Amino acid sequence: MPNDSTARERLLEGAEALFRKQGYAASGLTAILEISAGPKGSFYFYFPGGKRQLAGEVLDRYGRRGESAIRALAQKHSGEPAKFVRALFRAAAKMEATQCTKSCLAQNFANELAPADMEMADQLAAIFARWRAAIAAGLASEKVSRKAAEQKAMAILAALEGARTLARAMRSSAPFEAIVEAEWL
Amino acid sequence: MPNDSTARERLLEGAEALFRKQGYAASGLTAILEISAGPKGSFYFYFPGGKRQLAGEVLDRYGRRGESAIRALAQKHSGEPAKFVRALFRAAAKMEATQCTKSCLAQNFANELAPADMEMADQLAAIFARWRAAIAAGLASEKVSRKAAEQKAMAILAALEGARTLARAMRSSAPFEAIVEAEWL
Amino acid sequence: MPNDSTARERLLEGAEALFRKQGYAASGLTAILEISAGPKGSFYFYFPGGKRQLAGEVLDRYGRRGESAIRALAQKHSGEPAKFVRALFRAAAKMEATQCTKSCLAQNFANELAPADMEMADQLAAIFARWRAAIAAGLASEKVSRKAAEQKAMAILAALEGARTLARAMRSSAPFEAIVEAEWL
Amino acid sequence: MPNDSTARERLLEGAEALFRKQGYAASGLTAILEISAGPKGSFYFYFPGGKRQLAGEVLDRYGRRGESAIRALAQKHSGEPAKFVRALFRAAAKMEATQCTKSCLAQNFANELAPADMEMADQLAAIFARWRAAIAAGLASEKVSRKAAEQKAMAILAALEGARTLARAMRSSAPFEAIVEAEWL
DNA sequence: ACGTGCGGGACATCCCGTTATT
DNA sequence: AATAACGGGATGTCCCGCACGT
């Protein structure tokens, strides 16, 4: 089970790339295997649950990666919430959105699968909750109550996700610049 | 006359419902025809461009409907930007996000089609630009410059779109409540 | 019944062009209507028997046109069989084969429809018989018996049809030049 | 090993039978799979290029088979061109044309696909060239120059192809008998 | 004679998941 | 752990034929 064989790894990476570019339904298994140079025959050895399981694991990694990235930023700008928020938005802007091949995986899955696939919905809710908590941690100070921080974190997360969508559609980083300028604290 | 035929209309409505529930790729043409009670044989009479054209027209209607809804709210709360913004968020919360069968069509298409389909990307950019402009119009007053209003409008739009995603994933209207409380002006 | 309305005429011409370019099955009714600028609604007024009837009438015209072309050549070179044969081949070479959009309609139909569609097979047999007779008429002289002329005519017709196929595949008029040089009499 | 699998072989044979009976466009993939008892799911495993690739391979085999058949006849009647030509025509008459389910595959493809599909046209041209060369080889002797042999070979090939068409339409072997009697040397 | 619209089936393609074999 | 092969269903597209109304 702690199987980190390269093939499996490549599959996860290839799948993430495709899911973020075109969504879940449009990313055929064959295409995933192809761009991963994945061993076709043993796909169901690694992922007996098929495409759906693969998606779940990809999302899990994605969620964790996101959370730790946020926490790293929070630590770096500890005690300076304003700087932290700016850094957060800038990071998102730089990383992904403008180059339109990468959208937010969680957003894609929320739109495509959430209502029909309860398990997926739960997983997504958990991920967003963790992200929000991580952001709230970066916002903490004596001035704001915990509850207020959580609420602000939620708003910030919403703005971030929305900016990603807008940036992808407009092929511009203007949305990120706009939310950087807003007053969040 | 040809464009107002009931069958065509039903097709557009059924397609919108499905696209918003499951996205573009996962919504098969057969399913669309079924829920629309659409005449199968004449689908390509109404939409010679196939599914892609259908999506384009659905999006067009959706974009226009959204814009006029925003403008209506702006007019109703003319001169009271704060109230306008609150009304905007409340409307979005009530309308769509919580009942998880409806996500934002523009968001779906941005994630699924934008990078591969330039024309779609342009259409989406235009729609988001119009929405932003409509919001900016509701924000206008002597106190804020036009440019500032446009930037704020972009941030508000981003928060709104993001809140929709979060609400869908979390099956809760908490995201909307969070952005209502944020300071936007 | 003596309906020579332009629309009907255009339909026949457009259908012939398409049938000769791509064959029967590959030429959709929609395509035929399009290139004929044909009135879509009244197609089944002109041709109640549908595509199959259209094909029959197109073939009929084609057969008659071919026969009279042969007879005209025979008359022009009356008493000079060798010249007649050469003229026959040259005419075929010039008319159709090299420009690869036109193959012999009778050949197409023979290959696509003949065994399955008895009526079509009969029609084709009749046309080829008339062509052969027309060629035989051009070959007639005191030197050759009627029977011998008919046999030679058949061979000439075969060579002509075959040369058309070869010319189309090779995109060259070499096949016609080859049969011109052969000794036919 | 993969290319000799029985299923693949059966597919090729079934496809040839149908293509020769009804042509390319009229032969649906489902029909091909059915008469081949072909494994439906793995069709695109064997032929990733789809129906078009299948047609290409069928034609390739057909072309090669024809060539070696001609060469065998040439060898058998070596030094006796007249006998060779007669044998050639008799073989064609016996083999295929009369039983109207089989027309010449190359002819079918030349008529249906050649103008739209350049690659196919090239393949067809190559096959006819090889057949002509094989016939020319059977015609070789001290009496005729190489060039003359090639030209005669082309005329013979044309006659042969044409006779096939006529025989199919007339449901008779008369066309073959006619070209046997003609003077070819 | 003609435009518009419908009915339902067939098309080639490609899908995801499972075998048996190694 | 991977290959080759299979099963059968779903995809979007387009087909031909036939209604209506004018």
Short mmCIF file of C-alpha atoms in Angstrom, two decimals, chain A residues 111, chain B residues 14-25 27 32 51 54-56 58 103 105 108-109 112:
data_model
loop_
_atom_site.label_atom_id
_atom_site.label_comp_id
_atom_site.label_asym_id
_atom_site.label_seq_id
_atom_site.Cartn_x
_atom_site.Cartn_y
_atom_site.Cartn_z
CA ASN A 111 -18.78 21.65 -10.52
CA GLY B 14 -32.82 21.50 -20.60
CA ALA B 15 -29.24 21.87 -21.73
CA GLU B 16 -28.64 24.68 -19.27
CA ALA B 17 -29.97 22.60 -16.42
CA LEU B 18 -27.73 19.69 -17.25
CA PHE B 19 -24.64 21.75 -17.98
CA ARG B 20 -24.99 23.46 -14.63
CA LYS B 21 -25.53 20.22 -12.82
CA GLN B 22 -22.78 18.08 -14.33
CA GLY B 23 -20.77 20.22 -16.67
CA TYR B 24 -20.43 20.12 -20.42
CA ALA B 25 -18.68 16.86 -21.17
CA SER B 27 -24.01 15.99 -20.27
CA ILE B 32 -30.37 16.69 -22.98
CA LYS B 51 -23.50 20.42 -29.03
CA LEU B 54 -25.98 24.68 -28.22
CA ALA B 55 -23.54 25.40 -25.41
CA GLY B 56 -22.68 28.75 -26.95
CA VAL B 58 -27.07 28.57 -23.66
CA SER B 103 -23.57 25.85 -10.44
CA LEU B 105 -22.50 27.96 -16.07
CA ASN B 108 -18.14 25.35 -15.65
CA PHE B 109 -17.34 26.33 -19.17
CA GLU B 112 -13.87 22.65 -19.03
#
